[in-house]
Structures are given as structure tokens and as C-alpha cells.
Amino acid sequence: MSLQPVELNKAYRLLQVGPTTMISAKHNGNANVMAAAWVSLVGINKVMAYIGPQAYTRGLVEESGLFAVQIPVVSQMETVLYAGEHSYRDRPDKNHKIPTFYLKEFDVPLVEGCAGWLVCKVIPNAAYELEHNLFMGEIAGAWSDDRVFRNGHWIFDEAPDELRTIHYVAGGQFYAIGKGTRFDHGPGKD
Amino acid sequence: MSLQPVELNKAYRLLQVGPTTMISAKHNGNANVMAAAWVSLVGINKVMAYIGPQAYTRGLVEESGLFAVQIPVVSQMETVLYAGEHSYRDRPDKNHKIPTFYLKEFDVPLVEGCAGWLVCKVIPNAAYELEHNLFMGEIAGAWSDDRVFRNGHWIFDEAPDELRTIHYVAGGQFYAIGKGTRFDHGPGKD
């Protein structure tokens, strides 16, 4: 795989396909990764993520003002379940099972093996955060595995099936993204 | 198809798979349907939808306090593109091409042929709405086509492929949801 930067005005396309994500953050030497299904776009340059009060990651986001949203793939389903079922609070060795790496631009851990990564700077809003557990972030950097997202487009049908995005429902049930169809018109044309 | 109610505590599963949606609303005899990719869950009983200031539907939501989020399927890709490319403001006959029906419980049009429908009551919040075009709604009713979502679960791999959810990227490119994988553990177990 080759990690490539994604133009910021096309980074929304990483999320618009509706994948289940993982959110990571770091503060003061503590880093964590959580599973997150409730992450959405707010326009093309902002992200809104639901981070519940029990999540250890939440404090790291609040303190550092930074979080990463990454897009795991078929080969990582068990990692996503593991991240969702265990809290760093109860299992401080949790992250040994979730390998991460760092880019020089941002001090936030990124999960290895994902299809895409968005680093977001928190736009502080106490009302959203306290009332509804919603954290808004401006997309400050984005990268993709260019085997599956290249030149601003997903190319799932050309890539190995292990790199398809995953979409969690409930009770251990995931669906992978499937077959593509392209019309010669539609919003967001290059 | 058979339209069946979905238990409210499982309605989030309709959206959690990350589909592109259509939002509809009605006020004072005017009804409209828009395409909406930026719709997400806020916990299991609330929805947050980005509805831009130019959308005719926005006024209907503001006035009626009600909107429906529906989940279109493979056979409706062109309908979703059509809804996204044309405004009721410029084309008052727009909705003739998007057949809708009504349930007796709520005075909001629902698009025929979708896989699921969530009717949401607006939780008014001027700050979210005016600053970020975000409308929050409590899920007040939900229904599914039980050929594809039954007993609180998607059953895509048993249903006709035309009933798979669709996930818009950009420039006329959709992906259908694909293959399922089930683990015997994971959040949201029945």
C-alpha cells in the first residue's frame, strides 16, 4: 500500500460512503482508539462525531483539540469489534492489539491498515458536546491507501475485497461496501 | 413488499449502515423531497441531518417540525440523482417524478420503493440550525420493507439486489451495500 494525501476538498468522499469508523486521539502521552458508527459530514469540510461520556477517548479529544477518524476495512472487522467492546479504562493494554503509526504533521495516532484517515481539529462547542455528546471538527488533513481511494475517488471494484469499507449494523453483523454504478451526471463531479 | 413498523429501539439500524438518504417534509399543502448524504445518528433515538439554506425542504421542516428520512435502494439511484440535481424552486413539478405515500400517523410524504423510513420530530435548536444547517430530530416512527429489513435486522443477502442500500460518493458514482459477515459477539446484540 501507498499512503497518499487526499486533497481537502475531496476528503469528504472518504466518509460520504457511510462507513463505520474508528476515532483516535492522544494527550499527554496517553493515546486511545475507539469504534465509532455515529460520525457524519457537516458540509464538505467538517465532521461531527458522537463520542459518549464513558469513552476514554473523549477526554483526549477535549484536552488535545484533535481527533482522527479512520476508515477500517474488511480485514479489520474483528479489530473494530474489539475496540468497541473494550475500554482503555478497564484494559490499559487495549491498544497493544491495535497497531498505530504517526505522521509528522499531527500528534495523533492513526490505525494501521485502514483505507483512509481524516485528522480533525475540534471546533469547540460546549452545548453540542455536553448536551448531545457531539464533537465537531474541521478536516485539517486526509490520507488514503491509494490502492482503494485514488485521485479523489474510491476504486473498490479494482482493489482487493479486503480493502472494502465496512458498515456495522448490530450484534456482530457487518456489511462490506459492494458493487459500484456510475452515472454520467450527479453532484460532486470532478 | 410489505411495509412493517420497526421497533423504535432498533430503528437506528436502518441508518447505521451509512446509506445515502432522501429527506421529505410537508407544510401547508406544500411537500418536497430532497437527496441527503449528510444524515447521521446521535445515539440510538435521534438523527442529525444537514439541510442547506438553499433547500426548499428546509422551510417545510422548520414550519412543520417534522421530517422523514428514507433509505432509497439500488433501483432508485436515478431518482436520488434527480432529487439532488433539481430544486422545487426551479421545477415545481419536481415531485411528480418521485411518487410518495402517506401513513395515517404522520402528515409527511414518504417516498415509494425505499427500504426504510424514519419519521423524526424536530428538536429545535437555533444555534445548530443557523450556524451549521443541522437539524436534530427524535425518531418518532420507523417502517421497513420487510423483504430487506426484518425483526430489527437487514437481510440484504436474502433479498433481491435491487433492494440493497446505496452509498453516494460524488460525480454520479454510487456503491450498493455488499456482502454480510456475522460474528457471534459485538455491540447491539438482540
Coordinates of C-alpha atoms in Angstrom, one line a residue, chain A:
Chain A
M1 CA 0.0 0.0 0.0
S2 CA 1.0 3.6 -0.5
L3 CA -0.3 6.3 1.8
Q4 CA -1.2 9.3 -0.2
P5 CA -2.5 12.7 0.9
V6 CA -6.1 13.4 -0.2
E7 CA -7.0 16.9 -1.3
L8 CA -9.0 18.6 1.4
N9 CA -11.9 19.5 -0.9
K10 CA -12.3 15.8 -1.7
A11 CA -11.7 14.3 1.7
Y12 CA -15.4 14.3 2.4
R13 CA -15.7 11.4 -0.1
L14 CA -13.9 9.2 2.3
L15 CA -16.8 9.5 4.8
Q16 CA -19.7 10.0 2.4
V17 CA -19.9 6.3 1.6
G18 CA -21.1 5.9 5.2
P19 CA -18.5 3.5 6.7
T20 CA -18.2 2.5 10.3
T21 CA -15.1 4.3 11.6
M22 CA -12.6 4.3 14.4
I23 CA -11.7 7.5 16.3
S24 CA -8.3 8.1 17.9
A25 CA -6.7 10.8 20.0
K26 CA -3.7 11.5 22.2
H27 CA -3.0 13.8 25.0
N28 CA -0.1 14.0 27.4
G29 CA 1.4 10.7 26.3
N30 CA -1.9 8.8 26.5
A31 CA -3.4 7.6 23.3
N32 CA -6.6 5.6 22.5
V33 CA -8.7 4.2 19.7
M34 CA -12.4 3.7 19.8
A35 CA -15.0 2.3 17.4
A36 CA -17.5 4.9 16.2
A37 CA -20.5 4.3 14.0
W38 CA -22.0 7.8 14.5
V39 CA -19.8 10.0 12.5
S40 CA -21.1 12.2 9.7
L41 CA -20.2 15.1 7.5
V42 CA -21.3 18.7 8.1
G43 CA -20.8 20.1 4.7
I44 CA -17.6 19.1 2.8
N45 CA -15.1 20.3 5.3
K46 CA -16.4 19.4 8.7
V47 CA -17.1 16.3 10.7
M48 CA -19.5 15.6 13.6
A49 CA -18.7 12.7 15.8
Y50 CA -20.8 11.2 18.7
I51 CA -18.4 10.4 21.5
G52 CA -20.2 9.2 24.6
P53 CA -19.4 10.3 28.1
Q54 CA -17.9 6.9 29.0
A55 CA -15.4 6.9 26.2
Y56 CA -11.8 7.3 27.5
T57 CA -11.0 8.8 24.1
R58 CA -13.4 11.7 24.8
G59 CA -11.1 13.3 27.4
L60 CA -8.2 13.0 25.0
V61 CA -10.2 14.8 22.3
E62 CA -11.3 17.5 24.8
E63 CA -7.7 18.1 26.0
S64 CA -5.8 17.9 22.8
G65 CA -8.4 19.5 20.5
L66 CA -7.6 17.0 17.8
F67 CA -9.0 13.6 16.7
A68 CA -8.6 11.3 13.8
V69 CA -11.4 9.5 12.0
Q70 CA -10.2 6.4 10.2
I71 CA -12.0 4.1 7.9
P72 CA -11.3 0.5 8.6
V73 CA -11.8 -2.3 6.1
V74 CA -12.9 -5.9 5.8
S75 CA -9.7 -7.3 7.2
Q76 CA -10.2 -5.2 10.3
M77 CA -13.7 -6.3 11.4
E78 CA -12.5 -8.1 14.5
T79 CA -10.3 -5.1 15.4
V80 CA -13.3 -2.8 15.2
L81 CA -15.4 -5.2 17.4
Y82 CA -12.5 -5.4 19.9
A83 CA -12.2 -1.6 20.0
G84 CA -15.9 -1.3 20.6
E85 CA -16.2 -3.9 23.3
H86 CA -13.2 -2.9 25.5
S87 CA -12.5 0.3 27.2
Y88 CA -9.0 1.5 27.9
R89 CA -10.3 2.2 31.4
D90 CA -10.7 -1.5 32.1
R91 CA -7.9 -2.8 29.9
P92 CA -4.9 -0.4 29.7
D93 CA -3.2 -2.8 27.3
K94 CA -6.1 -2.5 24.9
N95 CA -4.1 -0.6 22.3
H96 CA -1.3 -3.2 22.0
K97 CA -3.7 -5.1 19.8
I98 CA -4.4 -2.1 17.6
P99 CA -1.2 -1.0 15.8
T100 CA -0.9 2.7 15.1
F101 CA 1.5 5.0 13.3
Y102 CA 2.1 8.7 13.3
L103 CA 2.5 11.2 10.5
K104 CA 4.8 14.2 11.2
E105 CA 2.1 16.8 10.7
F106 CA -0.2 15.8 13.6
D107 CA 0.4 14.2 17.0
V108 CA -2.5 11.8 16.8
P109 CA -2.2 8.0 16.4
L110 CA -3.5 6.6 13.1
V111 CA -4.6 2.9 12.9
E112 CA -2.6 0.8 10.5
G113 CA -4.3 -1.0 7.7
C114 CA -7.2 1.4 7.2
A115 CA -8.4 2.7 3.8
G116 CA -8.5 6.4 4.8
W117 CA -7.7 8.8 7.7
L118 CA -9.1 12.2 8.4
V119 CA -7.4 14.4 11.1
C120 CA -9.9 16.9 12.5
K121 CA -9.3 20.0 14.7
V122 CA -12.1 20.4 17.2
I123 CA -14.4 23.4 16.7
P124 CA -15.2 23.8 20.4
N125 CA -18.9 24.0 21.2
A126 CA -19.8 23.2 24.8
A127 CA -23.5 22.9 24.1
Y128 CA -23.1 20.2 21.4
E129 CA -20.6 18.4 23.5
L130 CA -22.3 18.4 26.8
E131 CA -26.0 18.1 25.7
H132 CA -25.5 15.6 22.9
N133 CA -22.0 14.2 23.0
L134 CA -21.3 15.7 19.6
F135 CA -17.8 16.8 18.7
M136 CA -17.4 18.9 15.6
G137 CA -14.1 19.0 13.8
E138 CA -12.7 20.8 10.8
I139 CA -10.9 18.4 8.4
A140 CA -7.3 19.5 8.7
G141 CA -5.6 16.6 6.9
A142 CA -6.6 13.5 5.0
W143 CA -4.8 10.5 3.6
S144 CA -5.8 7.3 1.8
D145 CA -4.4 3.9 0.9
D146 CA -4.2 4.6 -2.8
R147 CA -4.9 1.0 -3.7
V148 CA -8.6 1.7 -2.9
F149 CA -9.0 5.6 -2.9
R150 CA -7.1 7.4 -5.5
N151 CA -7.5 10.8 -7.2
G152 CA -10.4 11.7 -5.0
H153 CA -12.4 8.5 -5.8
W154 CA -13.0 5.1 -4.2
I155 CA -12.0 2.3 -6.6
F156 CA -13.4 -0.6 -4.7
D157 CA -14.1 -2.6 -7.8
E158 CA -10.4 -2.5 -8.8
A159 CA -9.0 -3.1 -5.3
P160 CA -8.7 -6.3 -3.2
D161 CA -12.0 -7.1 -1.4
E162 CA -10.1 -7.0 1.9
L163 CA -10.0 -3.2 1.4
R164 CA -13.7 -2.6 1.1
T165 CA -15.2 -0.3 3.8
I166 CA -17.3 -1.9 6.5
H167 CA -20.7 -0.9 7.7
Y168 CA -21.8 -2.2 11.2
V169 CA -25.4 -2.9 12.0
A170 CA -25.6 -4.6 15.4
G171 CA -24.9 -7.9 17.2
G172 CA -21.7 -8.6 15.3
Q173 CA -23.2 -8.0 11.9
F174 CA -21.2 -6.1 9.3
Y175 CA -21.8 -5.5 5.6
A176 CA -18.9 -4.6 3.3
I177 CA -19.5 -2.0 0.6
G178 CA -20.4 -3.6 -2.6
K179 CA -20.8 -3.1 -6.3
G180 CA -20.3 0.3 -8.0
T181 CA -22.5 2.1 -10.5
R182 CA -21.6 5.3 -12.3
F183 CA -23.9 7.7 -14.0
D184 CA -22.6 10.4 -16.2
H185 CA -24.1 13.2 -14.1
G186 CA -24.6 14.0 -10.4
P187 CA -23.4 16.3 -7.7
G188 CA -19.7 16.4 -6.8
K189 CA -18.4 15.9 -10.3
D190 CA -14.6 16.5 -10.5

